[in-house]
Amino acid sequence: MFNKPVLLVIAHGSRDPRHAATVHALVRRVRSLRPDVRVETGFLDFNIPSVQGVLESLAAEGVRDVVALPLLLTRAFHAKADIPAVLRDAPPQLRIRQAEVLGPSPLLLAALERRLYEAGLTPADKSSTGVVLASAGSTDPEAIAVIAEIAREWRHTGWCAVRPAFASASLPRTEDAVRELRALGCARVAVAPYVLAPGFLPDRIARGAAEADVLADVLGAAPEVARVLLERYDAAGLPVLAAVGA
């Protein structure tokens, strides 16, 4: 039925059951968009199936070509170290190529705005609304720089102001960015979580948004996110690498 490489979506995993449920909802949307592509899901931690388990099952079925796609918004430690390490331990008969992470992408900005409008804002509110772009945070300076650049780019689309914030590892926190936007004189302040699924850090973002006027939902299974996944899959292309890291 499938004559293209298997798309293996690699999620972080979480003890919070909402995380896996959201990942599976996103994968279902991806499958609905591209019924010609087999899409599987594996988790790095906490949830099953594990990435290693999925790879072993695919190899046992006789699958040869796999595109491994990190379900990550920035290229930080998991994309640079954890996932390549897992893929290097894959069965040797598999030809695997690791796709790029999802962000940055104009489609993700569109998904952020979708979530803000679903939370009650309208396009007419943009010029009077300050937005906190609230991400999980990272110790990787490349990832932090990417979030700051996304905030600068998003500001140019008509918002009153956009400020980055981080739930861990970096500053400012969401609540501090909300107060900064208030001090700038924005008529209203909205928090847009730049995260894919619910969990511990998104909950921290939500608590930090207590003084904001609007809190958007996580990106989740937004159609724009599904389209980014397929863009990354297509860009990985063929021929695949004989071995990850080769």
mmCIF file of C-alpha atoms in Angstrom:
data_model
loop_
_atom_site.group_PDB
_atom_site.id
_atom_site.type_symbol
_atom_site.label_atom_id
_atom_site.label_comp_id
_atom_site.label_asym_id
_atom_site.label_seq_id
_atom_site.Cartn_x
_atom_site.Cartn_y
_atom_site.Cartn_z
ATOM 1 C CA MET A 1 0.000 0.000 0.000
ATOM 2 C CA PHE A 2 2.835 2.401 0.884
ATOM 3 C CA ASN A 3 5.787 2.911 -1.457
ATOM 4 C CA LYS A 4 7.285 5.936 0.303
ATOM 5 C CA PRO A 5 9.546 6.056 3.355
ATOM 6 C CA VAL A 6 7.764 5.587 6.662
ATOM 7 C CA LEU A 7 7.365 8.825 8.569
ATOM 8 C CA LEU A 8 8.356 8.204 12.187
ATOM 9 C CA VAL A 9 7.235 11.092 14.383
ATOM 10 C CA ILE A 10 9.469 11.236 17.459
ATOM 11 C CA ALA A 11 7.854 12.887 20.475
ATOM 12 C CA HIS A 12 9.470 13.643 23.809
ATOM 13 C CA GLY A 13 6.888 11.906 25.989
ATOM 14 C CA SER A 14 5.457 12.948 29.340
ATOM 15 C CA ARG A 15 3.884 11.582 32.495
ATOM 16 C CA ASP A 16 0.960 13.881 31.700
ATOM 17 C CA PRO A 17 -1.548 11.850 29.655
ATOM 18 C CA ARG A 18 -2.618 14.979 27.772
ATOM 19 C CA HIS A 19 0.767 15.018 26.059
ATOM 20 C CA ALA A 20 0.453 11.647 24.336
ATOM 21 C CA ALA A 21 -3.212 12.281 23.511
ATOM 22 C CA THR A 22 -2.272 15.520 21.750
ATOM 23 C CA VAL A 23 0.595 13.887 19.866
ATOM 24 C CA HIS A 24 -1.714 11.120 18.628
ATOM 25 C CA ALA A 25 -4.328 13.685 17.541
ATOM 26 C CA LEU A 26 -1.687 15.512 15.525
ATOM 27 C CA VAL A 27 -0.496 12.297 13.908
ATOM 28 C CA ARG A 28 -4.072 11.410 12.956
ATOM 29 C CA ARG A 29 -4.368 14.776 11.215
ATOM 30 C CA VAL A 30 -1.112 14.146 9.345
ATOM 31 C CA ARG A 31 -2.396 10.756 8.193
ATOM 32 C CA SER A 32 -5.621 12.321 6.968
ATOM 33 C CA LEU A 33 -3.661 14.820 4.873
ATOM 34 C CA ARG A 34 -1.359 12.227 3.323
ATOM 35 C CA PRO A 35 -2.992 8.789 3.174
ATOM 36 C CA ASP A 36 -0.193 7.647 0.845
ATOM 37 C CA VAL A 37 2.372 7.927 3.665
ATOM 38 C CA ARG A 38 2.611 5.503 6.559
ATOM 39 C CA VAL A 39 2.984 7.491 9.774
ATOM 40 C CA GLU A 40 4.156 5.973 13.054
ATOM 41 C CA THR A 41 4.784 7.530 16.459
ATOM 42 C CA GLY A 42 7.549 6.801 18.946
ATOM 43 C CA PHE A 43 8.401 8.420 22.286
ATOM 44 C CA LEU A 44 11.789 9.155 23.798
ATOM 45 C CA ASP A 45 10.585 8.713 27.369
ATOM 46 C CA PHE A 46 7.602 8.011 29.623
ATOM 47 C CA ASN A 47 5.202 6.761 26.915
ATOM 48 C CA ILE A 48 4.979 3.749 24.633
ATOM 49 C CA PRO A 49 5.823 2.729 22.034
ATOM 50 C CA SER A 50 9.444 3.755 22.381
ATOM 51 C CA VAL A 51 11.354 4.958 19.350
ATOM 52 C CA GLN A 52 13.602 1.907 19.540
ATOM 53 C CA GLY A 53 10.594 -0.398 19.738
ATOM 54 C CA VAL A 54 8.986 1.137 16.655
ATOM 55 C CA LEU A 55 12.228 0.901 14.687
ATOM 56 C CA GLU A 56 12.650 -2.756 15.597
ATOM 57 C CA SER A 57 9.058 -3.498 14.585
ATOM 58 C CA LEU A 58 9.505 -1.737 11.245
ATOM 59 C CA ALA A 59 12.682 -3.663 10.537
ATOM 60 C CA ALA A 60 10.956 -6.965 11.393
ATOM 61 C CA GLU A 61 8.225 -6.102 8.876
ATOM 62 C CA GLY A 62 10.793 -5.605 6.156
ATOM 63 C CA VAL A 63 10.613 -1.802 6.031
ATOM 64 C CA ARG A 64 13.837 -0.284 4.730
ATOM 65 C CA ASP A 65 13.381 3.498 4.423
ATOM 66 C CA VAL A 66 12.415 5.753 7.336
ATOM 67 C CA VAL A 67 12.272 9.508 7.791
ATOM 68 C CA ALA A 68 12.611 10.265 11.503
ATOM 69 C CA LEU A 69 10.974 13.580 12.332
ATOM 70 C CA PRO A 70 11.628 15.237 15.717
ATOM 71 C CA LEU A 71 8.390 16.663 17.085
ATOM 72 C CA LEU A 72 10.292 19.684 18.359
ATOM 73 C CA LEU A 73 9.981 23.397 17.728
ATOM 74 C CA THR A 74 13.660 24.290 18.117
ATOM 75 C CA ARG A 75 16.921 22.544 17.403
ATOM 76 C CA ALA A 76 18.231 22.014 20.918
ATOM 77 C CA PHE A 77 19.656 19.075 22.897
ATOM 78 C CA HIS A 78 17.030 16.487 21.985
ATOM 79 C CA ALA A 79 17.408 17.126 18.253
ATOM 80 C CA LYS A 80 21.191 17.413 18.381
ATOM 81 C CA ALA A 81 22.026 14.553 20.741
ATOM 82 C CA ASP A 82 19.209 12.373 22.093
ATOM 83 C CA ILE A 83 17.466 11.547 18.848
ATOM 84 C CA PRO A 84 20.622 10.905 16.778
ATOM 85 C CA ALA A 85 21.843 8.584 19.533
ATOM 86 C CA VAL A 86 18.619 6.554 19.441
ATOM 87 C CA LEU A 87 18.673 6.379 15.662
ATOM 88 C CA ARG A 88 22.279 5.179 15.618
ATOM 89 C CA ASP A 89 21.119 2.136 17.612
ATOM 90 C CA ALA A 90 18.416 1.274 15.064
ATOM 91 C CA PRO A 91 18.471 -2.091 13.283
ATOM 92 C CA PRO A 92 21.198 -1.892 10.614
ATOM 93 C CA GLN A 93 18.895 -2.836 7.735
ATOM 94 C CA LEU A 94 16.972 0.419 8.147
ATOM 95 C CA ARG A 95 17.998 3.414 6.062
ATOM 96 C CA ILE A 96 17.087 6.424 8.201
ATOM 97 C CA ARG A 97 17.188 10.124 7.586
ATOM 98 C CA GLN A 98 16.521 12.593 10.382
ATOM 99 C CA ALA A 99 14.282 15.448 9.222
ATOM 100 C CA GLU A 100 14.614 18.993 10.498
ATOM 101 C CA VAL A 101 12.718 20.219 13.557
ATOM 102 C CA LEU A 102 9.437 22.018 12.941
ATOM 103 C CA GLY A 103 10.463 25.565 13.658
ATOM 104 C CA PRO A 104 10.826 28.222 12.620
ATOM 105 C CA SER A 105 8.098 28.293 9.982
ATOM 106 C CA PRO A 106 5.517 30.829 8.783
ATOM 107 C CA LEU A 107 2.941 28.078 9.226
ATOM 108 C CA LEU A 108 3.695 27.953 12.949
ATOM 109 C CA LEU A 109 3.102 31.702 13.210
ATOM 110 C CA ALA A 110 -0.222 31.108 11.471
ATOM 111 C CA ALA A 111 -1.005 28.378 14.005
ATOM 112 C CA LEU A 112 -0.172 30.733 16.896
ATOM 113 C CA GLU A 113 -2.553 33.338 15.498
ATOM 114 C CA ARG A 114 -5.227 30.661 14.996
ATOM 115 C CA ARG A 115 -4.992 29.792 18.684
ATOM 116 C CA LEU A 116 -5.168 33.458 19.720
ATOM 117 C CA TYR A 117 -8.284 34.033 17.603
ATOM 118 C CA GLU A 118 -9.849 30.862 18.997
ATOM 119 C CA ALA A 119 -9.202 32.318 22.473
ATOM 120 C CA GLY A 120 -11.221 35.426 21.641
ATOM 121 C CA LEU A 121 -9.017 37.911 19.808
ATOM 122 C CA THR A 122 -9.809 39.176 16.304
ATOM 123 C CA PRO A 123 -7.528 40.560 13.578
ATOM 124 C CA ALA A 124 -8.834 44.022 14.462
ATOM 125 C CA ASP A 125 -7.278 43.622 17.938
ATOM 126 C CA LYS A 126 -3.712 43.177 16.692
ATOM 127 C CA SER A 127 -2.534 46.778 16.785
ATOM 128 C CA SER A 128 -3.625 47.245 20.410
ATOM 129 C CA THR A 129 -2.562 43.829 21.735
ATOM 130 C CA GLY A 130 0.823 42.841 23.103
ATOM 131 C CA VAL A 131 1.708 39.184 22.797
ATOM 132 C CA VAL A 132 3.956 37.034 24.956
ATOM 133 C CA LEU A 133 5.541 34.282 22.860
ATOM 134 C CA ALA A 134 5.929 31.751 25.671
ATOM 135 C CA SER A 135 8.192 28.790 24.973
ATOM 136 C CA ALA A 136 9.391 25.921 27.135
ATOM 137 C CA GLY A 137 12.919 27.304 27.369
ATOM 138 C CA SER A 138 16.341 25.803 26.747
ATOM 139 C CA THR A 139 19.964 26.048 27.825
ATOM 140 C CA ASP A 140 20.928 25.970 24.140
ATOM 141 C CA PRO A 141 21.758 29.521 22.962
ATOM 142 C CA GLU A 142 20.792 28.651 19.379
ATOM 143 C CA ALA A 143 17.280 27.708 20.494
ATOM 144 C CA ILE A 144 16.913 30.868 22.597
ATOM 145 C CA ALA A 145 18.079 33.025 19.689
ATOM 146 C CA VAL A 146 15.517 31.395 17.400
ATOM 147 C CA ILE A 147 12.668 32.219 19.808
ATOM 148 C CA ALA A 148 13.829 35.835 20.064
ATOM 149 C CA GLU A 149 13.971 36.121 16.272
ATOM 150 C CA ILE A 150 10.475 34.645 15.894
ATOM 151 C CA ALA A 151 9.179 37.270 18.337
ATOM 152 C CA ARG A 152 10.834 40.054 16.325
ATOM 153 C CA GLU A 153 9.423 38.693 13.067
ATOM 154 C CA TRP A 154 5.939 38.291 14.515
ATOM 155 C CA ARG A 155 5.933 41.869 15.793
ATOM 156 C CA HIS A 156 6.219 43.080 12.204
ATOM 157 C CA THR A 157 2.873 41.487 11.280
ATOM 158 C CA GLY A 158 0.919 44.167 13.134
ATOM 159 C CA TRP A 159 0.860 43.348 16.852
ATOM 160 C CA CYS A 160 1.360 46.189 19.334
ATOM 161 C CA ALA A 161 4.443 44.378 20.650
ATOM 162 C CA VAL A 162 5.719 40.805 20.997
ATOM 163 C CA ARG A 163 8.016 39.614 23.751
ATOM 164 C CA PRO A 164 9.599 36.164 24.165
ATOM 165 C CA ALA A 165 9.328 34.351 27.495
ATOM 166 C CA PHE A 166 10.506 30.998 28.806
ATOM 167 C CA ALA A 167 9.063 28.497 31.254
ATOM 168 C CA SER A 168 12.486 27.137 32.235
ATOM 169 C CA ALA A 169 16.244 27.565 31.819
ATOM 170 C CA SER A 170 16.047 31.138 30.478
ATOM 171 C CA LEU A 171 14.516 34.503 31.318
ATOM 172 C CA PRO A 172 12.173 36.330 31.253
ATOM 173 C CA ARG A 173 9.319 34.283 32.667
ATOM 174 C CA THR A 174 5.827 34.632 31.224
ATOM 175 C CA GLU A 175 4.541 36.779 34.085
ATOM 176 C CA ASP A 176 7.450 39.228 33.701
ATOM 177 C CA ALA A 177 6.829 39.593 29.964
ATOM 178 C CA VAL A 178 3.117 40.206 30.653
ATOM 179 C CA ARG A 179 4.004 43.019 33.042
ATOM 180 C CA GLU A 180 6.479 44.512 30.572
ATOM 181 C CA LEU A 181 3.793 44.681 27.885
ATOM 182 C CA ARG A 182 1.409 46.319 30.365
ATOM 183 C CA ALA A 183 4.086 48.906 31.130
ATOM 184 C CA LEU A 184 4.499 49.584 27.407
ATOM 185 C CA GLY A 185 0.868 50.627 27.284
ATOM 186 C CA CYS A 186 -0.636 47.772 25.267
ATOM 187 C CA ALA A 187 -4.420 47.866 25.692
ATOM 188 C CA ARG A 188 -4.530 44.128 26.207
ATOM 189 C CA VAL A 189 -1.984 41.372 26.696
ATOM 190 C CA ALA A 190 -2.224 37.874 25.266
ATOM 191 C CA VAL A 191 -0.050 34.842 25.957
ATOM 192 C CA ALA A 192 0.620 32.482 23.050
ATOM 193 C CA PRO A 193 2.242 29.225 24.192
ATOM 194 C CA TYR A 194 4.838 28.177 21.635
ATOM 195 C CA VAL A 195 4.579 24.565 22.707
ATOM 196 C CA LEU A 196 3.118 21.530 21.008
ATOM 197 C CA ALA A 197 1.341 19.664 23.779
ATOM 198 C CA PRO A 198 0.134 20.102 27.358
ATOM 199 C CA GLY A 199 2.371 19.160 30.247
ATOM 200 C CA PHE A 200 4.412 20.487 33.154
ATOM 201 C CA LEU A 201 6.018 23.472 31.402
ATOM 202 C CA PRO A 202 2.866 24.533 29.509
ATOM 203 C CA ASP A 203 1.065 24.501 32.857
ATOM 204 C CA ARG A 204 3.770 26.811 34.214
ATOM 205 C CA ILE A 205 3.182 29.123 31.243
ATOM 206 C CA ALA A 206 -0.544 29.133 32.026
ATOM 207 C CA ARG A 207 0.124 30.102 35.642
ATOM 208 C CA GLY A 208 2.392 32.901 34.444
ATOM 209 C CA ALA A 209 -0.445 34.181 32.256
ATOM 210 C CA ALA A 210 -2.697 34.852 35.252
ATOM 211 C CA GLU A 211 -2.501 38.633 34.737
ATOM 212 C CA ALA A 212 -2.944 38.472 30.948
ATOM 213 C CA ASP A 213 -6.254 39.146 29.213
ATOM 214 C CA VAL A 214 -6.037 36.174 26.863
ATOM 215 C CA LEU A 215 -4.343 32.782 27.117
ATOM 216 C CA ALA A 216 -4.239 30.766 23.910
ATOM 217 C CA ASP A 217 -4.165 26.984 23.764
ATOM 218 C CA VAL A 218 -1.052 24.975 22.870
ATOM 219 C CA LEU A 219 -0.390 24.430 19.157
ATOM 220 C CA GLY A 220 -1.453 20.792 19.360
ATOM 221 C CA ALA A 221 -3.123 19.322 16.288
ATOM 222 C CA ALA A 222 -3.599 22.634 14.485
ATOM 223 C CA PRO A 223 -3.772 22.000 10.726
ATOM 224 C CA GLU A 224 -0.794 24.291 10.142
ATOM 225 C CA VAL A 225 1.342 22.135 12.431
ATOM 226 C CA ALA A 226 0.370 19.018 10.477
ATOM 227 C CA ARG A 227 1.363 20.765 7.261
ATOM 228 C CA VAL A 228 4.773 21.655 8.711
ATOM 229 C CA LEU A 229 5.347 18.003 9.588
ATOM 230 C CA LEU A 230 4.672 17.019 5.994
ATOM 231 C CA GLU A 231 6.890 19.815 4.666
ATOM 232 C CA ARG A 232 9.754 18.511 6.795
ATOM 233 C CA TYR A 233 9.059 14.945 5.669
ATOM 234 C CA ASP A 234 9.061 15.932 1.999
ATOM 235 C CA ALA A 235 12.218 18.009 2.413
ATOM 236 C CA ALA A 236 14.054 15.022 3.906
ATOM 237 C CA GLY A 237 13.514 13.390 0.528
ATOM 238 C CA LEU A 238 15.266 10.462 -1.101
ATOM 239 C CA PRO A 239 17.705 8.834 -1.272
ATOM 240 C CA VAL A 240 17.876 8.379 2.494
ATOM 241 C CA LEU A 241 21.150 8.094 4.371
ATOM 242 C CA ALA A 242 22.656 4.668 4.704
ATOM 243 C CA ALA A 243 23.258 5.393 8.376
ATOM 244 C CA VAL A 244 22.424 8.273 10.677
ATOM 245 C CA GLY A 245 25.475 10.421 11.227
ATOM 246 C CA ALA A 246 27.275 8.909 8.232
#
